Short mmCIF file of C-alpha atoms and ligand atoms in Angstrom, two decimals:
data_model
loop_
_atom_site.label_atom_id
_atom_site.label_comp_id
_atom_site.label_asym_id
_atom_site.label_seq_id
_atom_site.Cartn_x
_atom_site.Cartn_y
_atom_site.Cartn_z
CA MET L 24 -6.72 -15.30 -16.14
CA ASP L 25 -6.10 -12.82 -13.43
CA ALA L 26 -3.76 -10.08 -14.49
CA MET L 27 -5.16 -7.45 -16.83
CA PRO L 28 -2.59 -6.28 -19.34
CA GLU L 29 -1.55 -2.67 -18.79
CA LEU L 30 1.22 -0.50 -20.21
CA PRO L 31 4.25 -2.58 -19.13
CA GLU L 32 2.64 -5.88 -20.21
CA VAL L 33 1.59 -4.51 -23.61
CA GLU L 34 4.95 -2.77 -24.12
CA ILE L 35 7.04 -5.89 -23.51
CA THR L 36 4.74 -7.86 -25.81
CA ALA L 37 5.06 -5.22 -28.54
CA ARG L 38 8.85 -5.17 -28.24
CA LEU L 39 9.20 -8.94 -28.47
CA LEU L 40 6.72 -9.24 -31.34
CA ASP L 41 8.33 -6.37 -33.21
CA ALA L 42 11.73 -8.08 -33.04
CA ALA L 43 10.29 -11.45 -34.07
CA LEU L 44 7.88 -10.34 -36.80
CA SER L 45 9.42 -7.40 -38.62
CA GLY L 46 9.31 -8.33 -42.32
CA ALA L 47 7.22 -11.49 -41.80
CA ALA L 48 4.76 -12.29 -44.61
CA VAL L 49 1.09 -12.92 -43.80
CA SER L 50 -0.29 -16.10 -45.41
CA TYR L 51 -3.83 -15.96 -43.99
CA ALA L 52 -5.93 -13.75 -41.72
CA ARG L 53 -9.04 -15.05 -39.97
CA ALA L 54 -11.33 -13.93 -37.16
CA PRO L 55 -12.90 -16.98 -35.48
CA GLY L 56 -14.10 -14.67 -32.70
CA ILE L 57 -17.06 -13.22 -34.57
CA ASN L 58 -17.26 -10.15 -32.35
CA ALA L 59 -13.56 -9.38 -32.33
CA LEU L 60 -13.23 -7.69 -35.72
CA ARG L 61 -14.79 -4.23 -35.37
CA THR L 62 -14.26 -3.05 -38.95
CA PHE L 63 -15.31 -4.49 -42.32
CA ASP L 64 -13.52 -2.25 -44.83
CA PRO L 65 -10.81 -3.15 -45.68
CA PRO L 66 -11.62 -6.82 -45.03
CA LEU L 67 -9.26 -8.85 -42.88
CA SER L 68 -8.25 -10.79 -46.00
CA ALA L 69 -6.55 -7.60 -47.25
CA LEU L 70 -3.68 -8.58 -44.94
CA GLU L 71 -2.97 -11.76 -46.92
CA GLY L 72 0.29 -11.26 -48.78
CA ALA L 73 1.21 -8.22 -46.67
CA ARG L 74 4.37 -8.00 -44.56
CA VAL L 75 4.59 -6.90 -40.95
CA ARG L 76 6.36 -3.58 -40.78
CA SER L 77 6.30 -2.92 -37.03
CA VAL L 78 4.53 -3.71 -33.76
CA ARG L 79 4.15 -0.74 -31.41
CA ARG L 80 2.15 0.19 -28.32
CA ARG L 81 -0.03 3.23 -27.64
CA GLY L 82 -1.67 3.24 -24.21
CA LYS L 83 -2.84 -0.35 -23.68
CA GLN L 84 -3.31 -0.94 -27.43
CA PHE L 85 -1.12 -2.48 -30.08
CA VAL L 86 -0.58 -0.83 -33.45
CA VAL L 87 0.63 -3.41 -35.99
CA ARG L 88 1.61 -1.87 -39.31
CA PHE L 89 1.77 -3.76 -42.60
CA ASP L 90 3.34 -3.08 -45.98
CA THR L 91 1.03 -4.38 -48.68
CA GLY L 92 2.57 -3.25 -51.95
CA GLY L 93 -0.32 -0.78 -52.12
CA GLU L 94 -1.95 1.19 -49.35
CA PRO L 95 -0.15 0.42 -46.02
CA LEU L 96 -2.52 -1.06 -43.44
CA ALA L 97 -2.63 -0.98 -39.65
CA LEU L 98 -4.24 -3.36 -37.20
CA LEU L 99 -5.26 -1.86 -33.86
CA VAL L 100 -5.54 -4.48 -31.13
CA HIS L 101 -7.05 -4.02 -27.67
CA LEU L 102 -6.68 -6.94 -25.26
CA MET L 103 -9.27 -5.52 -22.83
CA SER L 104 -9.24 -7.41 -19.53
CA ALA L 105 -8.37 -10.96 -20.54
CA GLY L 106 -6.69 -10.97 -23.94
CA ARG L 107 -3.21 -11.99 -25.02
CA LEU L 108 -1.37 -11.44 -28.27
CA GLN L 109 0.82 -14.50 -28.71
CA LEU L 110 3.12 -15.90 -31.37
CA PHE L 111 3.24 -19.66 -31.83
CA ASP L 112 5.33 -21.97 -33.99
CA LYS L 113 2.29 -23.67 -35.48
CA PRO L 114 -1.41 -23.02 -36.09
CA ALA L 115 -4.05 -23.39 -33.38
CA GLY L 116 -6.03 -26.63 -33.47
CA PRO L 117 -9.74 -26.56 -34.38
CA ARG L 118 -10.70 -27.02 -30.73
CA ASP L 119 -9.01 -23.83 -29.56
CA ARG L 120 -11.86 -21.73 -28.20
CA THR L 121 -9.67 -18.87 -27.06
CA SER L 122 -8.69 -17.63 -30.54
CA ARG L 123 -10.29 -14.39 -31.65
CA VAL L 124 -8.03 -13.40 -34.56
CA LEU L 125 -5.38 -15.50 -36.33
CA LEU L 126 -2.61 -14.34 -38.64
CA GLY L 127 -0.64 -17.05 -40.43
CA LEU L 128 2.98 -16.05 -40.94
CA ASP L 129 5.89 -17.44 -42.90
CA GLY L 130 7.65 -20.42 -41.36
CA GLY L 131 4.29 -21.86 -40.28
CA ARG L 132 4.05 -19.45 -37.38
CA GLU L 133 0.77 -17.99 -36.18
CA LEU L 134 0.06 -14.73 -34.37
CA ARG L 135 -3.00 -15.22 -32.22
CA LEU L 136 -5.24 -12.82 -30.39
CA ARG L 137 -6.54 -15.07 -27.65
CA GLU L 138 -8.96 -14.36 -24.86
CA PHE L 139 -9.60 -16.20 -21.64
CA GLY L 140 -12.81 -16.35 -19.64
CA SER L 141 -16.40 -16.15 -20.83
CA LYS L 142 -16.55 -12.56 -22.07
CA GLN L 143 -15.63 -11.62 -25.63
CA ALA L 144 -14.36 -8.10 -25.23
CA ALA L 145 -10.94 -8.00 -26.92
CA TRP L 146 -11.12 -6.35 -30.34
CA VAL L 147 -9.19 -5.44 -33.46
CA ARG L 148 -9.75 -2.75 -36.06
CA LEU L 149 -8.15 -2.93 -39.49
CA LEU L 150 -7.67 0.38 -41.25
CA ALA L 151 -5.49 2.21 -43.72
CA ALA L 152 -2.33 3.30 -41.89
CA ARG L 153 -2.98 6.91 -42.90
CA ALA L 154 -6.30 6.80 -41.01
CA LEU L 155 -4.57 6.01 -37.71
CA GLU L 156 -4.22 9.62 -36.62
CA HIS L 157 -7.98 10.14 -36.94
CA GLU L 158 -8.88 6.84 -35.29
CA ASP L 159 -10.90 7.67 -32.20
CA ALA L 160 -9.52 4.75 -30.17
CA LEU L 161 -6.12 6.46 -30.40
CA ALA L 162 -7.00 10.13 -30.80
CA SER L 163 -9.06 10.13 -27.60
CA LEU L 164 -6.14 8.92 -25.46
CA GLY L 165 -4.20 11.15 -23.09
CA PRO L 166 -0.40 11.16 -23.24
CA ASP L 167 1.33 7.86 -22.60
CA ALA L 168 2.07 7.47 -18.89
CA TRP L 169 5.50 6.13 -19.74
CA PRO L 170 8.22 7.01 -20.66
CA ASP L 171 7.22 10.66 -20.32
CA PRO L 172 3.80 11.79 -19.08
CA GLY L 173 4.93 15.42 -19.45
CA ASP L 174 6.63 17.73 -16.96
CA GLU L 175 5.06 18.65 -13.62
CA ALA L 176 3.12 21.58 -15.10
CA ALA L 177 1.67 19.36 -17.82
CA LEU L 178 0.81 16.64 -15.33
CA ARG L 179 -0.86 19.18 -13.03
CA ALA L 180 -3.04 20.33 -15.91
CA LEU L 181 -4.04 16.73 -16.66
CA LEU L 182 -4.86 15.87 -13.05
CA ASP L 183 -6.50 19.17 -12.10
CA ALA L 184 -9.93 17.72 -11.43
CA PRO L 185 -12.05 17.07 -8.31
CA ARG L 186 -11.75 13.32 -8.87
CA PRO L 187 -9.89 10.69 -6.84
CA LEU L 188 -6.35 9.98 -8.01
CA HIS L 189 -7.04 6.28 -8.48
CA ALA L 190 -9.81 7.06 -10.99
CA LEU L 191 -7.80 9.80 -12.71
CA LEU L 192 -4.77 7.57 -13.21
CA ARG L 193 -6.94 4.83 -14.75
CA ASP L 194 -8.77 7.24 -17.07
CA GLN L 195 -7.26 6.62 -20.51
CA HIS L 196 -8.36 10.08 -21.68
CA VAL L 197 -6.20 11.62 -18.93
CA LEU L 198 -3.13 9.36 -19.10
CA ALA L 199 -2.85 6.29 -21.32
CA GLY L 200 -1.64 2.91 -20.13
CA ILE L 201 -2.42 2.64 -16.40
CA GLY L 202 -5.07 0.28 -15.04
CA ARG L 203 -6.09 -1.11 -11.65
CA SER L 204 -2.90 -2.98 -10.85
CA TRP L 205 -0.36 -0.30 -11.63
CA ALA L 206 -2.53 2.51 -10.20
CA ASP L 207 -2.28 0.79 -6.79
CA GLU L 208 1.47 0.37 -7.13
CA ILE L 209 2.06 3.96 -8.27
CA LEU L 210 0.00 5.52 -5.46
CA TRP L 211 1.67 3.31 -2.86
CA HIS L 212 5.09 4.27 -4.24
CA ALA L 213 4.16 7.98 -4.14
CA ARG L 214 2.65 7.60 -0.62
CA LEU L 215 -0.63 9.17 -1.77
CA SER L 216 -4.19 8.22 -0.88
CA PRO L 217 -6.14 6.63 -3.75
CA TYR L 218 -8.98 9.00 -2.80
CA LYS L 219 -6.98 12.21 -2.74
CA ARG L 220 -8.43 14.54 -5.36
CA GLY L 221 -6.19 15.45 -8.27
CA ALA L 222 -6.96 19.14 -7.84
CA ASP L 223 -5.76 19.00 -4.20
CA LEU L 224 -2.22 17.79 -4.97
CA GLU L 225 0.50 19.97 -3.50
CA ASP L 226 3.68 20.61 -5.50
CA GLY L 227 5.76 18.07 -3.59
CA GLU L 228 3.04 15.45 -3.95
CA LEU L 229 2.77 16.07 -7.66
CA ALA L 230 6.53 15.65 -8.04
CA ARG L 231 6.39 12.36 -6.09
CA LEU L 232 3.50 11.14 -8.21
CA ARG L 233 5.27 11.92 -11.47
CA GLU L 234 8.39 10.16 -10.29
CA ALA L 235 6.30 7.15 -9.20
CA ILE L 236 4.46 6.92 -12.54
CA VAL L 237 7.67 6.91 -14.57
CA GLY L 238 9.67 4.83 -12.07
CA VAL L 239 7.12 2.11 -11.30
CA LEU L 240 6.17 1.52 -14.94
CA GLY L 241 9.82 1.65 -16.03
CA ASP L 242 10.87 -0.82 -13.32
CA ALA L 243 8.09 -3.21 -14.33
CA LEU L 244 9.21 -3.08 -17.93
CA ALA L 245 12.85 -3.66 -16.93
CA HIS L 246 11.67 -6.68 -14.93
CA TYR L 247 9.85 -8.07 -17.95
CA GLU L 248 12.88 -7.45 -20.17
CA ARG L 249 14.82 -9.80 -17.88
CA THR L 250 12.13 -12.45 -17.37
CA VAL L 251 9.75 -12.67 -20.35
CA ALA L 252 10.27 -14.35 -23.72
CA LEU L 253 7.99 -15.41 -26.57
CA PRO L 254 5.41 -16.81 -26.56
CA ILE L 255 4.06 -14.42 -23.92
CA PRO L 256 2.73 -16.81 -21.25
CA ASP L 257 -1.03 -17.09 -20.66
CA LYS L 258 -0.36 -15.97 -17.10
CA LEU L 259 2.24 -13.26 -16.96
CA PRO L 260 3.47 -12.93 -13.36
CA MET L 261 3.33 -9.22 -12.53
CA PRO L 262 5.93 -7.81 -10.09
CA LEU L 263 3.33 -6.26 -7.75
CA HIS L 264 3.99 -5.22 -4.14
CA VAL L 265 0.59 -3.93 -3.05
CA HIS L 266 -2.14 -4.82 -5.54
CA ARG L 267 -3.69 -8.18 -4.54
CA HIS L 268 -1.51 -8.18 -1.40
CA GLU L 269 -4.11 -6.91 1.11
CA GLY L 270 -3.69 -8.52 4.50
CA GLU L 271 0.05 -8.82 4.01
CA PRO L 272 2.68 -6.54 5.55
CA CYS L 273 3.51 -3.34 3.66
CA PRO L 274 6.95 -3.88 2.07
CA ARG L 275 7.98 -0.40 3.25
CA CYS L 276 6.60 -0.01 6.79
CA ALA L 277 5.39 -3.55 7.70
CA HIS L 278 1.90 -2.34 8.73
CA THR L 279 -0.91 -4.40 7.22
CA LEU L 280 -2.06 -3.53 3.70
CA HIS L 281 -5.80 -2.88 3.40
CA ALA L 282 -8.23 -2.95 0.49
CA VAL L 283 -11.46 -1.35 -0.66
CA HIS L 284 -13.64 -3.76 -2.63
CA PHE L 285 -15.82 -2.62 -5.49
CA GLU L 286 -18.14 -4.63 -7.71
CA ASP L 287 -15.45 -5.69 -10.13
CA TYR L 288 -12.17 -4.46 -8.72
CA VAL L 289 -10.20 -3.86 -5.55
CA ILE L 290 -8.06 -0.93 -4.45
CA ALA L 291 -5.18 -1.99 -2.18
CA TYR L 292 -3.21 0.52 -0.10
CA CYS L 293 -1.19 1.00 3.06
CA PRO L 294 -3.04 3.10 5.68
CA HIS L 295 0.24 3.94 7.42
CA CYS L 296 2.03 5.11 4.25
CA GLN L 297 -0.87 6.57 2.27
CA THR L 298 -3.86 7.68 4.37
CA GLU L 299 -2.33 8.94 7.64
CA GLY L 300 -3.44 5.77 9.36
CA ARG L 301 -7.08 6.00 8.28
CA VAL L 302 -8.71 2.78 7.09
CA LEU L 303 -10.93 3.58 4.12
CA LYS L 304 -14.53 2.44 4.19
CA ASP L 305 -14.90 -0.92 2.47
CA ARG L 306 -17.88 -0.55 0.17
CA ARG L 307 -18.42 -4.29 -0.02
CA LEU L 308 -18.86 -4.53 3.75
CA SER L 309 -21.06 -1.46 3.94
CA ARG L 310 -23.27 -2.86 1.19
CA LEU L 311 -23.64 -6.14 3.07
CA LEU L 312 -24.53 -4.28 6.23
CA ARG L 313 -27.07 -2.00 4.61
ZN1 ZN M 23 3.32 1.11 4.52
#
């Protein structure tokens, strides 16, 4: 699993699942991933007999609402770095080690939260739908980066901090939905250094950044609308131009794309387009040389 699901990947999944599952009845609900279910009241079995009302996205999380005949319920789902929420025509076999949460649905279908790799980080929380607005995993989020992160004044207020843009864009309390992949693409599109501080943005730069946030995420979603169908593939090819393309020519200026390597992620950028020709110090190399 390489691509981490961010706003466009979660949004296309939510749209497809919403269309496929609205009104579907839940026949069973199980959590074979013992760490995945982060709540115990109501129990997961409270979903049995319920019907899916809607599947929506907030930030990088899914909000699946259910009508139960009594108190409406909501399932919050976070894929973290390696999860997928997938709908299959039949149940998973007993040997499937990727399943974290399973919902049986009418017609023999199964909605599966799956996770690839060794870590178990993806999670779900089941709560009364009326408790959603107080749920910290949602209430602590900044505005959704797409479709409207706010006007330029609102965005300036959000980004007005002495922190690098790459970190600010990925901070879910500042803006919700952007991660490592799309932060690289957005900053490249806006021709801004990943290390420029948010508080130092000039008006023209802020306008470019806002346009890049909305445009890049919207274009990615439009791409997925044309290319993705259920079940969401294990590997969803992301339409990236810069992220993971270091060493290749910049699609805009043809100079070589560079990268800064950190412990668990990489920032890719074009020195010619984004840093006035300066090559940023590669922390990985400097650590090796120390
Ligand atoms: Zn370039």
